[in-house]
Amino acid sequence: MSDTKTIILRKPLKYGKGDAETTVSEISLREPLAGDYEKAEQSAGIYGTSVALIALLSSAPVDVIDQMYGSQIDEAEDFIASFGHDAVRNPARSSDEIVIQLTKPVQITRDDSALNIASLTLCEPTNQQKRKAESAGGPFARMVALISLIGKVPKSSVRALSARDFLEAVAYFNGFQVRRSPDSDD
């Protein structure tokens, strides 16, 4: 799986006026970070989270992304979803605790610091922890807060997680919503 994708626009798009007018004939996307989902959620406005995320990942203005054909938006969404979306959509029942070895360790500082992480140790959240995370905002902001709280790492480190690692943690938490049967040993 590639970390980037370039989409050639079927129709070049323009933005700006006069000497500042710019023509965009392609957009290049990169793998999202957890913080990108959160930023897109916060800045979705009239365009929606998906278009805001594509704009963020491509560094193209959101109104340019809004002018793209629907099939090209779908192509961008498919690329973004390729980083673990299936795990989030099809959760298995989660174990009581898990250690996730990050595919892309977080390196925020050069120092030996709690900001730099190579793994996350997560467990089933208590109701109190879930309530505390709920106050963070939308679904992505809540997940960043919950991972930070349970994993005992700063939110800035969670925001720097690759999509693959972030969505693996999300899938782990979603696995607690899978019902345990009354006759199970769990």
GROMACS .gro file of C-alpha atoms in nm:
model
  186
    1MET     CA    1   0.000   0.000   0.000
    2SER     CA    2   0.136   0.337  -0.096
    3ASP     CA    3   0.147   0.628   0.149
    4THR     CA    4   0.058   0.875  -0.127
    5LYS     CA    5  -0.174   0.898  -0.425
    6THR     CA    6  -0.196   1.147  -0.710
    7ILE     CA    7  -0.530   1.207  -0.874
    8ILE     CA    8  -0.520   1.369  -1.218
    9LEU     CA    9  -0.821   1.596  -1.250
   10ARG     CA   10  -1.029   1.540  -1.564
   11LYS     CA   11  -1.089   1.915  -1.576
   12PRO     CA   12  -0.826   2.159  -1.441
   13LEU     CA   13  -0.966   2.380  -1.166
   14LYS     CA   14  -0.884   2.744  -1.097
   15TYR     CA   15  -0.887   2.955  -0.785
   16GLY     CA   16  -0.771   3.305  -0.700
   17LYS     CA   17  -0.798   3.616  -0.916
   18GLY     CA   18  -0.576   3.816  -1.145
   19ASP     CA   19  -0.204   3.754  -1.100
   20ALA     CA   20  -0.280   3.526  -0.806
   21GLU     CA   21  -0.496   3.290  -1.016
   22THR     CA   22  -0.374   2.932  -0.986
   23THR     CA   23  -0.471   2.630  -1.194
   24VAL     CA   24  -0.477   2.285  -1.035
   25SER     CA   25  -0.457   1.986  -1.269
   26GLU     CA   26  -0.387   1.720  -1.006
   27ILE     CA   27  -0.396   1.667  -0.633
   28SER     CA   28  -0.156   1.457  -0.431
   29LEU     CA   29  -0.283   1.292  -0.114
   30ARG     CA   30  -0.084   1.150   0.175
   31GLU     CA   31  -0.175   0.910   0.452
   32PRO     CA   32  -0.372   1.099   0.716
   33LEU     CA   33  -0.264   1.142   1.075
   34ALA     CA   34  -0.513   1.113   1.360
   35GLY     CA   35  -0.496   1.491   1.404
   36ASP     CA   36  -0.595   1.540   1.039
   37TYR     CA   37  -0.926   1.360   1.101
   38GLU     CA   38  -0.982   1.581   1.403
   39LYS     CA   39  -0.899   1.905   1.212
   40ALA     CA   40  -1.122   1.806   0.921
   41GLU     CA   41  -1.405   1.733   1.162
   42GLN     CA   42  -1.365   2.076   1.321
   43SER     CA   43  -1.343   2.263   0.990
   44ALA     CA   44  -1.603   2.065   0.793
   45GLY     CA   45  -1.842   2.360   0.764
   46ILE     CA   46  -2.065   2.348   0.456
   47TYR     CA   47  -1.829   2.117   0.266
   48GLY     CA   48  -1.840   1.819   0.502
   49THR     CA   49  -1.569   1.625   0.679
   50SER     CA   50  -1.466   1.420   0.376
   51VAL     CA   51  -1.403   1.720   0.149
   52ALA     CA   52  -1.229   1.905   0.433
   53LEU     CA   53  -1.002   1.602   0.492
   54ILE     CA   54  -0.915   1.573   0.122
   55ALA     CA   55  -0.830   1.944   0.113
   56LEU     CA   56  -0.615   1.908   0.424
   57LEU     CA   57  -0.427   1.604   0.292
   58SER     CA   58  -0.371   1.754  -0.053
   59SER     CA   59  -0.296   2.111   0.059
   60ALA     CA   60  -0.546   2.231  -0.202
   61PRO     CA   61  -0.807   2.491  -0.106
   62VAL     CA   62  -1.134   2.334   0.007
   63ASP     CA   63  -1.331   2.521  -0.260
   64VAL     CA   64  -1.110   2.356  -0.528
   65ILE     CA   65  -1.181   2.012  -0.382
   66ASP     CA   66  -1.552   2.102  -0.376
   67GLN     CA   67  -1.538   2.155  -0.756
   68MET     CA   68  -1.401   1.803  -0.823
   69TYR     CA   69  -1.620   1.541  -0.986
   70GLY     CA   70  -1.795   1.305  -0.746
   71SER     CA   71  -1.609   1.002  -0.884
   72GLN     CA   72  -1.276   1.170  -0.810
   73ILE     CA   73  -1.389   1.254  -0.457
   74ASP     CA   74  -1.482   0.884  -0.425
   75GLU     CA   75  -1.134   0.789  -0.550
   76ALA     CA   76  -0.975   1.010  -0.284
   77GLU     CA   77  -1.206   0.869  -0.015
   78ASP     CA   78  -1.116   0.512  -0.120
   79PHE     CA   79  -0.747   0.595  -0.083
   80ILE     CA   80  -0.804   0.743   0.263
   81ALA     CA   81  -1.018   0.444   0.365
   82SER     CA   82  -0.745   0.201   0.259
   83PHE     CA   83  -0.552   0.275   0.579
   84GLY     CA   84  -0.762   0.059   0.808
   85HIS     CA   85  -1.120   0.154   0.748
   86ASP     CA   86  -1.226  -0.213   0.721
   87ALA     CA   87  -1.103  -0.284   1.074
   88VAL     CA   88  -1.321  -0.003   1.206
   89ARG     CA   89  -1.626  -0.118   1.010
   90ASN     CA   90  -1.594  -0.490   1.097
   91PRO     CA   91  -1.481  -0.507   1.458
   92ALA     CA   92  -1.410  -0.832   1.633
   93ARG     CA   93  -1.470  -0.869   2.005
   94SER     CA   94  -1.178  -0.704   2.184
   95SER     CA   95  -0.959  -0.858   2.450
   96ASP     CA   96  -0.937  -0.685   2.788
   97GLU     CA   97  -0.599  -0.533   2.704
   98ILE     CA   98  -0.386  -0.490   2.394
   99VAL     CA   99  -0.044  -0.354   2.307
  100ILE     CA  100  -0.040  -0.202   1.961
  101GLN     CA  101   0.306  -0.187   1.806
  102LEU     CA  102   0.287   0.125   1.589
  103THR     CA  103   0.360   0.076   1.220
  104LYS     CA  104   0.495   0.432   1.222
  105PRO     CA  105   0.636   0.528   1.564
  106VAL     CA  106   0.560   0.884   1.670
  107GLN     CA  107   0.872   1.102   1.694
  108ILE     CA  108   0.771   1.452   1.804
  109THR     CA  109   1.094   1.552   1.978
  110ARG     CA  110   1.457   1.448   1.953
  111ASP     CA  111   1.470   1.399   2.329
  112ASP     CA  112   1.377   1.085   2.517
  113SER     CA  113   1.025   1.204   2.591
  114ALA     CA  114   0.675   1.072   2.661
  115LEU     CA  115   0.576   1.251   2.340
  116ASN     CA  116   0.766   0.988   2.138
  117ILE     CA  117   0.590   0.652   2.131
  118ALA     CA  118   0.645   0.320   1.952
  119SER     CA  119   0.353   0.132   2.107
  120LEU     CA  120   0.022   0.190   2.279
  121THR     CA  121  -0.112  -0.014   2.568
  122LEU     CA  122  -0.491   0.004   2.569
  123CYS     CA  123  -0.765  -0.159   2.775
  124GLU     CA  124  -1.141  -0.146   2.794
  125PRO     CA  125  -1.250   0.202   2.903
  126THR     CA  126  -1.461   0.261   3.209
  127ASN     CA  127  -1.786   0.449   3.176
  128GLN     CA  128  -1.621   0.747   3.348
  129GLN     CA  129  -1.338   0.750   3.092
  130LYS     CA  130  -1.587   0.730   2.806
  131ARG     CA  131  -1.785   1.021   2.950
  132LYS     CA  132  -1.469   1.229   2.986
  133ALA     CA  133  -1.372   1.160   2.622
  134GLU     CA  134  -1.726   1.250   2.507
  135SER     CA  135  -1.668   1.609   2.615
  136ALA     CA  136  -1.389   1.649   2.356
  137GLY     CA  137  -1.627   1.709   2.066
  138GLY     CA  138  -1.703   1.507   1.752
  139PRO     CA  139  -1.627   1.138   1.695
  140PHE     CA  140  -1.262   1.187   1.594
  141ALA     CA  141  -1.192   1.430   1.878
  142ARG     CA  142  -1.352   1.184   2.121
  143MET     CA  143  -1.133   0.899   1.995
  144VAL     CA  144  -0.816   1.111   2.024
  145ALA     CA  145  -0.916   1.196   2.381
  146LEU     CA  146  -0.999   0.833   2.469
  147ILE     CA  147  -0.673   0.696   2.327
  148SER     CA  148  -0.480   0.966   2.514
  149LEU     CA  149  -0.662   0.891   2.837
  150ILE     CA  150  -0.641   0.511   2.822
  151GLY     CA  151  -0.294   0.495   2.663
  152LYS     CA  152  -0.159   0.754   2.907
  153VAL     CA  153   0.006   0.954   2.627
  154PRO     CA  154  -0.035   1.322   2.539
  155LYS     CA  155  -0.302   1.414   2.285
  156SER     CA  156  -0.030   1.563   2.065
  157SER     CA  157   0.124   1.216   2.034
  158VAL     CA  158  -0.213   1.062   1.950
  159ARG     CA  159  -0.273   1.330   1.686
  160ALA     CA  160   0.060   1.231   1.526
  161LEU     CA  161  -0.042   0.864   1.488
  162SER     CA  162  -0.064   0.739   1.130
  163ALA     CA  163  -0.413   0.653   1.007
  164ARG     CA  164  -0.326   0.282   1.021
  165ASP     CA  165  -0.231   0.298   1.390
  166PHE     CA  166  -0.512   0.535   1.486
  167LEU     CA  167  -0.777   0.322   1.314
  168GLU     CA  168  -0.639   0.006   1.474
  169ALA     CA  169  -0.690   0.168   1.815
  170VAL     CA  170  -1.040   0.282   1.712
  171ALA     CA  171  -1.123  -0.073   1.599
  172TYR     CA  172  -1.002  -0.205   1.935
  173PHE     CA  173  -1.241   0.027   2.121
  174ASN     CA  174  -1.524  -0.057   1.880
  175GLY     CA  175  -1.469  -0.424   1.967
  176PHE     CA  176  -1.618  -0.364   2.310
  177GLN     CA  177  -1.949  -0.286   2.143
  178VAL     CA  178  -1.961  -0.640   2.002
  179ARG     CA  179  -2.194  -0.823   2.239
  180ARG     CA  180  -2.062  -1.109   2.444
  181SER     CA  181  -2.295  -1.405   2.458
  182PRO     CA  182  -2.457  -1.481   2.797
  183ASP     CA  183  -2.305  -1.830   2.802
  184SER     CA  184  -1.945  -1.722   2.726
  185ASP     CA  185  -1.660  -1.745   2.976
  186ASP     CA  186  -1.583  -1.377   2.934
   0.00000   0.00000   0.00000
